[in-house]
Tab-separated table of C-alpha atoms in Angstrom:
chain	number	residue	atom	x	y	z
G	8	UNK	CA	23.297	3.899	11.071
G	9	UNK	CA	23.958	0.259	12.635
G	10	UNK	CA	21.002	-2.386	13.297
G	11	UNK	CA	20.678	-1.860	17.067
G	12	UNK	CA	20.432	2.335	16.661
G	13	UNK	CA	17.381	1.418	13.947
G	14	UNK	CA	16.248	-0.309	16.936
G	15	UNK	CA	16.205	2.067	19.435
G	16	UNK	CA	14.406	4.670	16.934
G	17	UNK	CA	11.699	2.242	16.333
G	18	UNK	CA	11.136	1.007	19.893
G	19	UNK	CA	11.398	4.614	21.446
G	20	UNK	CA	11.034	7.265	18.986
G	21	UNK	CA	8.302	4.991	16.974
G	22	UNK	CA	6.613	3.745	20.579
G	23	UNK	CA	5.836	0.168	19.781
G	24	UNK	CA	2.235	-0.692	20.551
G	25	UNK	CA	1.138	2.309	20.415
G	26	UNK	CA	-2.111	2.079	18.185
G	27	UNK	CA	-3.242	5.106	15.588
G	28	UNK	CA	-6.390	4.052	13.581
G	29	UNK	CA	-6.843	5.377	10.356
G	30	UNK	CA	-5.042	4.326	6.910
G	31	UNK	CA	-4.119	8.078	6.031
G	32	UNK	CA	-0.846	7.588	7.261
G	33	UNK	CA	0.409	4.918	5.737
G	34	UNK	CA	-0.977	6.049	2.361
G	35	UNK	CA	1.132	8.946	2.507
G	36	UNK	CA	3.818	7.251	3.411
G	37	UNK	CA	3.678	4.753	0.242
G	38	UNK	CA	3.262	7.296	-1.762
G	39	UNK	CA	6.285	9.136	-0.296
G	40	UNK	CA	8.008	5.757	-1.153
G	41	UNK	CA	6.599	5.278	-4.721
G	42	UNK	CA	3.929	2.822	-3.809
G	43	UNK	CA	6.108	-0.098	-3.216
G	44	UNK	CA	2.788	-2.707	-2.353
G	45	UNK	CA	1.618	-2.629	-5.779
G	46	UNK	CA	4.891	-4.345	-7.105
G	47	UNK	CA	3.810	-7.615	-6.806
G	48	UNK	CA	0.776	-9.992	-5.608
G	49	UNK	CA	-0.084	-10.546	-2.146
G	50	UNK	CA	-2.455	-12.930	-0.183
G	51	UNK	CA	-4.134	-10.841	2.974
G	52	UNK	CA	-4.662	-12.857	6.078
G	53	UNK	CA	-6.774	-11.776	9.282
G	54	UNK	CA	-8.557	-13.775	12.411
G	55	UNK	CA	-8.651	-13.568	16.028
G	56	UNK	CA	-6.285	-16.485	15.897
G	57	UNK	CA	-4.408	-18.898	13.727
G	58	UNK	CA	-3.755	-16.040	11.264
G	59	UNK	CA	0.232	-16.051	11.828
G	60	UNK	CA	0.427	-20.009	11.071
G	61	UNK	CA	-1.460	-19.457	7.327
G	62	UNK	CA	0.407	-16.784	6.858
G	63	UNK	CA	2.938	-19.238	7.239
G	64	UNK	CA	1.745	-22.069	5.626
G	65	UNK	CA	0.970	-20.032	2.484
G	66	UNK	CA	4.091	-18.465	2.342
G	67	UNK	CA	5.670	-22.084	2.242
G	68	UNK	CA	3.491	-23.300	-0.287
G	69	UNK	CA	3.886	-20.175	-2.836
G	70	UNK	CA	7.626	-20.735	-2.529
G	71	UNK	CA	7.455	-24.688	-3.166
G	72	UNK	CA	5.672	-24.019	-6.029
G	73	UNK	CA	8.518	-21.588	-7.535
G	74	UNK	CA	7.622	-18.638	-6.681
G	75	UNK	CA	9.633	-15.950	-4.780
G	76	UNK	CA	7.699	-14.565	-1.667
G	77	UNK	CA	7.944	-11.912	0.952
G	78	UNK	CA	6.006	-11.616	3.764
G	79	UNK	CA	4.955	-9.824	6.830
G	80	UNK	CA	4.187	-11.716	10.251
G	81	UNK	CA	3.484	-9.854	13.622
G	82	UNK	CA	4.978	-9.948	16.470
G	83	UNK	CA	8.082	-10.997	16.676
G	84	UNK	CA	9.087	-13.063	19.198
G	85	UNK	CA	13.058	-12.851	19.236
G	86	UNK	CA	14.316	-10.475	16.458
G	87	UNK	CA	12.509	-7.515	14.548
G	88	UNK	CA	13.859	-9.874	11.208
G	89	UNK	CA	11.119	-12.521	11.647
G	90	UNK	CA	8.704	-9.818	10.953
G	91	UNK	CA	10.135	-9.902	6.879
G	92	UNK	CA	10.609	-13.593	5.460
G	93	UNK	CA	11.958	-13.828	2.016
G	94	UNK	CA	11.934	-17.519	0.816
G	95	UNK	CA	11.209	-18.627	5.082
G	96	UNK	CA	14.517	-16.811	5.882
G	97	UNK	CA	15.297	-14.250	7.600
G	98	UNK	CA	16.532	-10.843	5.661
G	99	UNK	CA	20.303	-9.446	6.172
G	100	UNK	CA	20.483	-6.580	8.723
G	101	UNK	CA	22.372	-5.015	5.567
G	102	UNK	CA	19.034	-5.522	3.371
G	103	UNK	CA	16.473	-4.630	6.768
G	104	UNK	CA	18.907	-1.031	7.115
G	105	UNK	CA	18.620	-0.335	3.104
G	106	UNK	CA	14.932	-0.469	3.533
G	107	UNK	CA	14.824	1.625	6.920
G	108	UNK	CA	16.863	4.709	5.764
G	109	UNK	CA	14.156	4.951	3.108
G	110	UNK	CA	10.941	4.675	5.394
G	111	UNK	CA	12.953	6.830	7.976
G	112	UNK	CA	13.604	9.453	5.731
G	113	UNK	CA	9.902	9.654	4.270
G	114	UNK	CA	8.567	9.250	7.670
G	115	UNK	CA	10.174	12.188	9.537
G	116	UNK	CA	8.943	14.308	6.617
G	117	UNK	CA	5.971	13.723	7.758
G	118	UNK	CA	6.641	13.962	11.253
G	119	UNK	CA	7.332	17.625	10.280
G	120	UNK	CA	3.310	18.059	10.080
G	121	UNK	CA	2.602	16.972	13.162
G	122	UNK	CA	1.952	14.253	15.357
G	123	UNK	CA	-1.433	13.523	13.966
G	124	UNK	CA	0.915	12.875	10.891
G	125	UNK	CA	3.722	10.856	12.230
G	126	UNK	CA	4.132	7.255	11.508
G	127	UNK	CA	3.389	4.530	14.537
G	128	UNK	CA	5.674	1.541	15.035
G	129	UNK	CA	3.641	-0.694	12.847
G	130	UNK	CA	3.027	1.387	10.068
G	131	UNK	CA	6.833	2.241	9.843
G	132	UNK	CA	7.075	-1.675	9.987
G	133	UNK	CA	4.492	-2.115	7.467
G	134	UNK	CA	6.052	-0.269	4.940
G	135	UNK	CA	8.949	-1.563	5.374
G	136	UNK	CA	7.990	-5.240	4.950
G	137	UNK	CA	6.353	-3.622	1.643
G	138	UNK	CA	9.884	-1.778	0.969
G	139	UNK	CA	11.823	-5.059	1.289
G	140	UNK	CA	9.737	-7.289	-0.977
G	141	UNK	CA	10.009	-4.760	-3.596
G	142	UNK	CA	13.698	-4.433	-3.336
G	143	UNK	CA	13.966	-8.194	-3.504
G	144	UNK	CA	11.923	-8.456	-6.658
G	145	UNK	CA	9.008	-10.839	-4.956
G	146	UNK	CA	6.647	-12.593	-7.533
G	147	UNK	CA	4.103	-12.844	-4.333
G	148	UNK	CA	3.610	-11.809	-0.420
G	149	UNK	CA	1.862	-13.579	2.250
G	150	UNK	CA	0.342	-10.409	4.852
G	151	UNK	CA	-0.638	-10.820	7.706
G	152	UNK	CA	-2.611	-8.307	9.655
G	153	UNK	CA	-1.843	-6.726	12.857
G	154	UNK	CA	-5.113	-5.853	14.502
G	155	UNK	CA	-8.684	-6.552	13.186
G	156	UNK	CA	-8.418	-5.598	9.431
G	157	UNK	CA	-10.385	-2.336	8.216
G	158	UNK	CA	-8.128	0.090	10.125
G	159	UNK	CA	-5.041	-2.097	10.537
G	160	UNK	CA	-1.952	-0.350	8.326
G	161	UNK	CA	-1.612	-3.166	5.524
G	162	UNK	CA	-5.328	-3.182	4.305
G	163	UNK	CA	-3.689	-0.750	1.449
G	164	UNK	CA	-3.381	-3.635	-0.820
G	165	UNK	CA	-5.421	-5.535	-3.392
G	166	UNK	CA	-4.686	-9.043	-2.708
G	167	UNK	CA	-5.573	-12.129	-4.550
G	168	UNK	CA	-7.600	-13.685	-2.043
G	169	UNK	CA	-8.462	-11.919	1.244
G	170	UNK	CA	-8.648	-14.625	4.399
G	171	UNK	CA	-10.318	-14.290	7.855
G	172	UNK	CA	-9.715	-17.427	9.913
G	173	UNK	CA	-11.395	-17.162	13.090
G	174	UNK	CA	-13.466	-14.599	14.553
G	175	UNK	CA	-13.350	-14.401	19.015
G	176	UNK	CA	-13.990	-11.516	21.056
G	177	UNK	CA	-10.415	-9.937	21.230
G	178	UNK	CA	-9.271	-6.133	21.500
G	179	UNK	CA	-12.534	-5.416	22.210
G	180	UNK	CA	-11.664	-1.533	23.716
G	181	UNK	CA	-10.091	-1.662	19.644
G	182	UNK	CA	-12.341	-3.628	18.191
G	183	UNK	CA	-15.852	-3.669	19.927
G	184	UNK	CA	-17.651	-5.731	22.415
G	185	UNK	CA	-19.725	-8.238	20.051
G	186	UNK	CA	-18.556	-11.453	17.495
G	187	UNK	CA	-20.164	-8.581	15.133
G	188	UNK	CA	-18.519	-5.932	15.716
G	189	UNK	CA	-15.046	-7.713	15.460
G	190	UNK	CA	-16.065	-9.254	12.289
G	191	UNK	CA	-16.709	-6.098	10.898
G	192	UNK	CA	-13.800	-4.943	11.220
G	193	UNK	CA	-11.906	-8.149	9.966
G	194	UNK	CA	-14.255	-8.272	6.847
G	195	UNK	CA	-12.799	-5.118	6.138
G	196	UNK	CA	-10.200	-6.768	3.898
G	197	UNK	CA	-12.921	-7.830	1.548
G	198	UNK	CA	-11.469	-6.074	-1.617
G	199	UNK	CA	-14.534	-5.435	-4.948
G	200	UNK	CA	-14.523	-8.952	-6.793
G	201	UNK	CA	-11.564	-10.529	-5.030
G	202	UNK	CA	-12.178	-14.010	-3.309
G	203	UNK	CA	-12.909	-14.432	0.737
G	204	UNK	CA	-11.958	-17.903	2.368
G	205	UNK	CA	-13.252	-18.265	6.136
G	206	UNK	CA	-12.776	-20.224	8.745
G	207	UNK	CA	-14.723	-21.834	11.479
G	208	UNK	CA	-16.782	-18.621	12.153
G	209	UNK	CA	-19.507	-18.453	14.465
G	210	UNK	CA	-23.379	-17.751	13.259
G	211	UNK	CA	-23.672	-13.949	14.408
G	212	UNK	CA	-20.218	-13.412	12.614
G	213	UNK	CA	-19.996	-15.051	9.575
G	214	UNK	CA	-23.710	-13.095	8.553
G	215	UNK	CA	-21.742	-9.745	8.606
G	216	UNK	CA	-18.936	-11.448	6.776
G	217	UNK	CA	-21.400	-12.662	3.725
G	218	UNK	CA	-23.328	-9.316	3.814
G	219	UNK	CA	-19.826	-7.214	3.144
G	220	UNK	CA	-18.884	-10.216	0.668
G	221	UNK	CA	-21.919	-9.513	-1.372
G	222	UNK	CA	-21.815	-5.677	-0.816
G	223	UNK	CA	-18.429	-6.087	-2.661
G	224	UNK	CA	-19.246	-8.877	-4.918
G	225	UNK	CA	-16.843	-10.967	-3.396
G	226	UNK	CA	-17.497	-14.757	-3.435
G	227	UNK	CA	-16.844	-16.403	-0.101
G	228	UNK	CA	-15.481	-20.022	-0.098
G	229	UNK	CA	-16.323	-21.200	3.844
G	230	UNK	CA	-14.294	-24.322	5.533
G	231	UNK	CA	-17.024	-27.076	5.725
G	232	UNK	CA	-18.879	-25.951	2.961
G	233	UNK	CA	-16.839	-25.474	-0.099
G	234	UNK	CA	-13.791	-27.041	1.151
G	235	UNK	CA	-12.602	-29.361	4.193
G	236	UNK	CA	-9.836	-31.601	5.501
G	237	UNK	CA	-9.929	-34.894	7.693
G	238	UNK	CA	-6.678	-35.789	10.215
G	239	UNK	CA	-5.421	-39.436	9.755
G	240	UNK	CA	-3.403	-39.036	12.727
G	241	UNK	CA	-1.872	-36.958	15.158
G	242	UNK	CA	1.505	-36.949	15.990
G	243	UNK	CA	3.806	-34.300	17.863
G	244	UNK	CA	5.783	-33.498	14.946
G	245	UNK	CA	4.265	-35.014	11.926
G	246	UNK	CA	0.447	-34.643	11.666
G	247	UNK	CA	-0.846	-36.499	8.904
G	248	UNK	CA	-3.979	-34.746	7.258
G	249	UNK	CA	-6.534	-35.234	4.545
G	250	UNK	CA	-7.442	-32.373	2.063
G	251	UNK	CA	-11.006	-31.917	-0.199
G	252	UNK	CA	-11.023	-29.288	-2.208
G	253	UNK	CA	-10.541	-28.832	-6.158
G	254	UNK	CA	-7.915	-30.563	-5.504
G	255	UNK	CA	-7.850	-33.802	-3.136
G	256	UNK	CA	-4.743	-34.309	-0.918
G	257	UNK	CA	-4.324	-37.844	0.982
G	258	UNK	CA	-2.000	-38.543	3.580
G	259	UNK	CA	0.867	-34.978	3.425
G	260	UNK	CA	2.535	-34.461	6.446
G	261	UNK	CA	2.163	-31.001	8.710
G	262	UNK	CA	5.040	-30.432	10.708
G	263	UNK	CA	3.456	-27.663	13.022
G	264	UNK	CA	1.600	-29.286	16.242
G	265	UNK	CA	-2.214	-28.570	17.077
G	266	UNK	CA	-5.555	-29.394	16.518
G	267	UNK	CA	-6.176	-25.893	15.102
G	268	UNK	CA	-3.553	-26.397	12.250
G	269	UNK	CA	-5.233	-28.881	9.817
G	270	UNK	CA	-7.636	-26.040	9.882
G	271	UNK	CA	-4.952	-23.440	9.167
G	272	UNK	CA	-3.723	-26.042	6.456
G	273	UNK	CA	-6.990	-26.603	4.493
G	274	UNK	CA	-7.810	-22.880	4.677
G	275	UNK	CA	-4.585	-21.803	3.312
G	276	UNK	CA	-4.947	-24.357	0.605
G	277	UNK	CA	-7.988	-23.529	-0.379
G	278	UNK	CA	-6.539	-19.881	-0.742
G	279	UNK	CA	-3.591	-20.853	-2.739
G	280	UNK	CA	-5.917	-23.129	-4.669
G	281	UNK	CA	-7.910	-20.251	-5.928
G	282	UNK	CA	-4.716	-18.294	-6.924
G	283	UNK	CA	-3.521	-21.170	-9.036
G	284	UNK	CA	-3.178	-25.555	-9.531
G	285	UNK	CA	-1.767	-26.971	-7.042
G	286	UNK	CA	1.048	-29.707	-7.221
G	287	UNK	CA	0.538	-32.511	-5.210
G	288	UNK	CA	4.174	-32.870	-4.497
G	289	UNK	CA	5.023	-29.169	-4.009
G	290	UNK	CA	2.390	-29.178	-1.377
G	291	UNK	CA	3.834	-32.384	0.479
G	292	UNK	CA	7.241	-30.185	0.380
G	293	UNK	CA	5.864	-27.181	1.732
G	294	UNK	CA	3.738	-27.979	4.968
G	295	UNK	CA	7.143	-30.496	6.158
G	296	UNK	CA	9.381	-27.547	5.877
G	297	UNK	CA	6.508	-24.693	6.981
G	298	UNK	CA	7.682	-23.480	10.498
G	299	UNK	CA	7.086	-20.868	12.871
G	300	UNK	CA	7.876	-20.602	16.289
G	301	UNK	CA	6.496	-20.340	19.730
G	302	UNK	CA	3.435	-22.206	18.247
G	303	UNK	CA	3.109	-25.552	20.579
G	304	UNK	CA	6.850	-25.796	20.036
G	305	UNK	CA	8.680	-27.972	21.761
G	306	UNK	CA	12.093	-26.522	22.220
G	307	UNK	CA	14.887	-27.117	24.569
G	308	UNK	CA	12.661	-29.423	26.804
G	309	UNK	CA	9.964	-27.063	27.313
G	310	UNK	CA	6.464	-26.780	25.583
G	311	UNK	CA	6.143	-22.975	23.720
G	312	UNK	CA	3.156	-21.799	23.106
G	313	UNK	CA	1.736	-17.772	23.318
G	314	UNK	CA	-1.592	-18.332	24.184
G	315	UNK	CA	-3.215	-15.552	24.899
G	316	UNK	CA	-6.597	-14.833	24.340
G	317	UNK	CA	-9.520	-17.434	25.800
G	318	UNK	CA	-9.815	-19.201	22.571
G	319	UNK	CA	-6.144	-20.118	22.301
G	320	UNK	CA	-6.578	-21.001	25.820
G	321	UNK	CA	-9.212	-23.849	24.527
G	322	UNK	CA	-7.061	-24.598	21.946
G	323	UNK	CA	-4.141	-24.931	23.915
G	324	UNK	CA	-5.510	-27.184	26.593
G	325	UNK	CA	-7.567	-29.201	23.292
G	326	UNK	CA	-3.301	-30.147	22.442
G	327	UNK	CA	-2.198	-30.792	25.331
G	328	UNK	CA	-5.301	-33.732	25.748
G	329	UNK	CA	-4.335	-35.168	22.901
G	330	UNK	CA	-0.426	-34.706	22.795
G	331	UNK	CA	0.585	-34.811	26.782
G	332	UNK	CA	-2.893	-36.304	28.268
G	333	UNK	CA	-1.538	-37.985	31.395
G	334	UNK	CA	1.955	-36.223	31.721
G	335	UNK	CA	2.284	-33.921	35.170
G	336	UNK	CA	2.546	-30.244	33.530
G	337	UNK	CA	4.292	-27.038	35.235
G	338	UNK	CA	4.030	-23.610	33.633
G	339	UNK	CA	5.611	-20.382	33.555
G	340	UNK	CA	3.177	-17.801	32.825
G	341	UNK	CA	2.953	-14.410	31.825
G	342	UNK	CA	0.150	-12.247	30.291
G	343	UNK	CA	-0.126	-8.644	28.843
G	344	UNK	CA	-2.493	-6.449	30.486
G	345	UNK	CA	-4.658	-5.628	27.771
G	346	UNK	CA	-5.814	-9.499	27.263
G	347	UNK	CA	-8.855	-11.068	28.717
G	348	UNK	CA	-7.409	-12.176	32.070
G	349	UNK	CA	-9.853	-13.880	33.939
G	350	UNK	CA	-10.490	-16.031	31.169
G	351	UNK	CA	-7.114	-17.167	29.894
G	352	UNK	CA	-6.216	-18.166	33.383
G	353	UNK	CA	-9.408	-19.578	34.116
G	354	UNK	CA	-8.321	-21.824	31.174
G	355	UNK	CA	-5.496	-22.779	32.318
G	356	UNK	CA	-3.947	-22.791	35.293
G	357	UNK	CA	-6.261	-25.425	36.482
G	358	UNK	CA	-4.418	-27.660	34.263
G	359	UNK	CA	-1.011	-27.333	35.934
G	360	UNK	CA	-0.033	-28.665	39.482
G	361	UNK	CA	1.953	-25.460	39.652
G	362	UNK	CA	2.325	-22.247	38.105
G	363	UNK	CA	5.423	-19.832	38.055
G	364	UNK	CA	3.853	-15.696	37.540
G	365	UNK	CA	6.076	-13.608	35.377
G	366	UNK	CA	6.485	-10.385	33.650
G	367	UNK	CA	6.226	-10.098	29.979
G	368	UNK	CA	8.927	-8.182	28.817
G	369	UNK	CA	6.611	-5.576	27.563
G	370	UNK	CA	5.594	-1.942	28.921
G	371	UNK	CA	1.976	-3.244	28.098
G	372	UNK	CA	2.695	-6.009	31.574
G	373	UNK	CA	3.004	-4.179	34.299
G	374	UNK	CA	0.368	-4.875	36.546
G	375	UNK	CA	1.908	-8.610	37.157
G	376	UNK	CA	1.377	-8.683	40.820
G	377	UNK	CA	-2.695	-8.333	39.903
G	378	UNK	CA	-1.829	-11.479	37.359
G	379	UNK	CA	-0.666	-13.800	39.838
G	380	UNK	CA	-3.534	-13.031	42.474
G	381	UNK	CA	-5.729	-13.982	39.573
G	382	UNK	CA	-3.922	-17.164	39.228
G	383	UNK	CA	-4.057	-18.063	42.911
G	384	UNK	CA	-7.714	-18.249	42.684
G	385	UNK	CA	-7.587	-20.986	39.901
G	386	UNK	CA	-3.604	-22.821	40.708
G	387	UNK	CA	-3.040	-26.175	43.160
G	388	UNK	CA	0.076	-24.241	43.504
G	389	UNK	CA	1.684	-21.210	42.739
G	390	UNK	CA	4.503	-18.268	43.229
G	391	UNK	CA	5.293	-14.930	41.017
G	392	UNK	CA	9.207	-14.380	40.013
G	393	UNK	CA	9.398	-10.729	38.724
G	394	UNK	CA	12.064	-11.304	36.478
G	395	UNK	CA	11.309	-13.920	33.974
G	396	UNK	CA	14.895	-15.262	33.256
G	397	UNK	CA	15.284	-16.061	37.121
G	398	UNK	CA	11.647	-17.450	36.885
G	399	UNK	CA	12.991	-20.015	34.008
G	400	UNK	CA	15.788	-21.000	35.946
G	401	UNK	CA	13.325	-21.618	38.814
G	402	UNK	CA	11.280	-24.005	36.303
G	403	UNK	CA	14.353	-25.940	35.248
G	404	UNK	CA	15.496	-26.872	38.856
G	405	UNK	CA	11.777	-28.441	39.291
G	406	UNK	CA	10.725	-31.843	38.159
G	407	UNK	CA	7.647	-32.714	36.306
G	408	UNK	CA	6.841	-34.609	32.620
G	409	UNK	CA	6.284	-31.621	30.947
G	410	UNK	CA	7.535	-28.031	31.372
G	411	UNK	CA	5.433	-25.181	29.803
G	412	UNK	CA	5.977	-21.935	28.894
G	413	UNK	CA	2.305	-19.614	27.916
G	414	UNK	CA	0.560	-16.805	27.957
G	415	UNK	CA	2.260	-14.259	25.955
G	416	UNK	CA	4.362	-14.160	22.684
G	417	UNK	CA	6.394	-11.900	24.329
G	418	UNK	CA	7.022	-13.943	27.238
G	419	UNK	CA	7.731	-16.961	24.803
G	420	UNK	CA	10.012	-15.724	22.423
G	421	UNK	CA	12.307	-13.811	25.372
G	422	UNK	CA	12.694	-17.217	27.481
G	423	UNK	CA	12.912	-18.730	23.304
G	424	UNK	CA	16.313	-16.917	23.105
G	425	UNK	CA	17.400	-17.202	26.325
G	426	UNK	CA	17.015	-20.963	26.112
G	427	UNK	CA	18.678	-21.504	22.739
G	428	UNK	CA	21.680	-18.971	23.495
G	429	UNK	CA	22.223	-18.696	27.442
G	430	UNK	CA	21.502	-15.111	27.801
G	431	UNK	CA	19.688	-12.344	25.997
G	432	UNK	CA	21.145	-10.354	23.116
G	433	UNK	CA	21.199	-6.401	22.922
G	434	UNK	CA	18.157	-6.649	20.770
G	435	UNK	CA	15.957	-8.807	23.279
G	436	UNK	CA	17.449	-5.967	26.005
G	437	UNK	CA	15.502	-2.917	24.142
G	438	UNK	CA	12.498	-4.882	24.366
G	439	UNK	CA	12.645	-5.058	28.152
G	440	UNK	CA	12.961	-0.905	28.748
């Protein structure tokens, strides 16, 4: 079987988005594959946002100190490979197709009893991210959850420190329509006597979150509380940040923009801290070289960035203050139908003196024509360009000091490619059917 045919059965025969709660599933399916997640340690990582950058910036810092990681990050934004770092590189196709015949095999065993039975896209993903690390002999894995936590396909592991970093309303058909609800769900990674490092959680939250702690004997180490940071300066680029923990940390250098990423940084210290000392040095190494796109990147002259939920939106416009404040912005946006709507683009399209509407090249965007008679109400200017690789072309021609591109990772990592390589692989293709 080549790469793009693994493709095709995971986007179409494994329909990707497509949600099935429950854990039975993947259970049987890592049993089918001898258990593969209980090969080595793992750090578990939830949150409403920030979740994919300390996924990130733990997986840098385990491999600065020595160690060899895996990982699982979700979604991807250009190539299904992002989805398994080894070491902050991507896997061979050779190494992602060893893995798949496995987890394809297993999985249309159990296909045979029924569809109640049959693997979704991400727990087919999910095991193989757990496949891959165990063929590759990792010492450690940095996991990051898909959706919410209890339910989501990799809360089958024991990790050595569970981590919810925010807590927003999000999902909330999934999830449920309260800050409590949603953090019960997320707490659901609290493992019996592991350690719980939080976030910035709000009041209503963060009480559910210490009640399951203490149900489960879990001791919870809160930002603010039992740890914190301090920015010396921001700087598109190279953020300089302070660190106060067991360990204090003056002056190390955080390559990934934002004034939501000193918090990712102190909260993924604190994590690694409680899984073992941390080097000074090693540290400094690992959040210069930590990267992950599409997160306020700026990349071929435009500004990348997937917000899409109203507190990225906040977020978002909180960088652009500090980073951009009196530059003349232009967007083109795109947003998924099952987000919050009203109040991304309430966010922000104020903020640009015109707005370019796109698809997302997802089935889960297809009411776009609805999104850009949202964003007339709240846009000095605006049109909607169907296609979004015409609609980037459109952006280019026009002049402004800063050119951005929002509202959907899908959206961001499709114009990502296109930008870096002048047109859109085979792989980017499937994800527009």
């Amino acid at each position: 079987m080549e790469y793009l045919d693994a493709l095709k059965y995971l986007y179409f025969k494994r329909p990707y988005g497509k949600i099935k709660i429950g854990l039975y599933r993947i259970e049987e399916l890592l049993k089918r594959l001898n258990d593969p997640e209980k090969n080595y340690k793992c750090f578990h990582i939830t949150g409403s946002n920030g979740k994919g950058s300390t996924t990130t910036f733990l997986h840098y810092l385990a491999k600065n100190h020595g160690h060899k990681v895996g990982g699982y990050l979700s979604p991807h934004l250009s190539s299904i490979l992002e989805r398994f770092p080894i070491n902050g590189k991507y896997i061979s196709k050779e190494r992602f197709l060893n893995a798949f015949k496995l987890v394809k095999k297993q999985s249309e065993e159990m296909d045979k009893k029924g569809k109640e039975f049959s693997p979704s896209f991400f727990e087919f993903a999910t095991a193989l991210a757990f496949e891959i690390d165990k063929e590759e002999n990792v010492e450690i894995s940095t996991i990051e959850v898909g959706l919410g936590g209890r339910f989501d396909a990799t809360n089958v592991i024991i990790p050595e420190v569970s981590i919810i970093t925010t807590v927003s309303l999000e999902h909330t058909k999934i999830l449920g329509n309260s800050l409590e609800k949603i953090a019960y769900e997320k707490a659901g990674i609290i493992k019996e006597n592991r350690p719980v490092v939080i976030g910035n959680i709000p009041k209503e939250a963060k009480k559910v979150i210490y009640g399951i702690a203490s149900d489960k004997n879990a001791k919870v180490y809160e930002l603010g509380k039992n740890f914190d940071y301090e920015v010396v300066k921001y700087q598109f680029g190279k953020n300089i940040i302070n660190y106060y923990g067991d360990t204090t940390i003056k002056g190390f250098e955080v390559n990934l923009n934002g004034t939501h990423q000193p918090i990712n940084a102190a909260i993924a210290l604190k994590a690694y801290e409680l899984f073992e000392k941390i080097d000074v040095n090693n540290t400094f190494a690992a959040f210069k070289e930590a990267f992950i796109p599409g997160r306020f990147e700026m990349f071929n002259g435009f500004l990348l960035d997937g917000s899409h939920n109203p507190q990225a939106a906040e977020k978002f416009l909180e960088n652009l203050n500090i980073y951009f404040k009196n530059a003349s912005k232009i967007a083109l946006f795109g947003i998924l139908d099952d987000k919050d709507k009203i109040s991304v683009i309430s966010k922000l399209i104020p903020e640009f003196e015109h707005v370019i509407v796109t698809c997302p090249p997802s089935h889960r965007a297809i009411n776009c024509l609805e999104t850009y008679n949202l964003v007339k109400d709240f846009s000095k200017s605006c049109e909607f360009i169907d296609d979004p690789l015409q609609a980037i072309e459109k952006l280019k021609e026009m002049k402004a000091d800063l050119k951005v591109v929002t509202g959907s990772f899908y959206l961001v990592g499709f114009i990502r490619s296109y930008l870096e390589n002048g047109y859109i692989d085979e792989e980017l293709e499937l994800m527009r059917r």
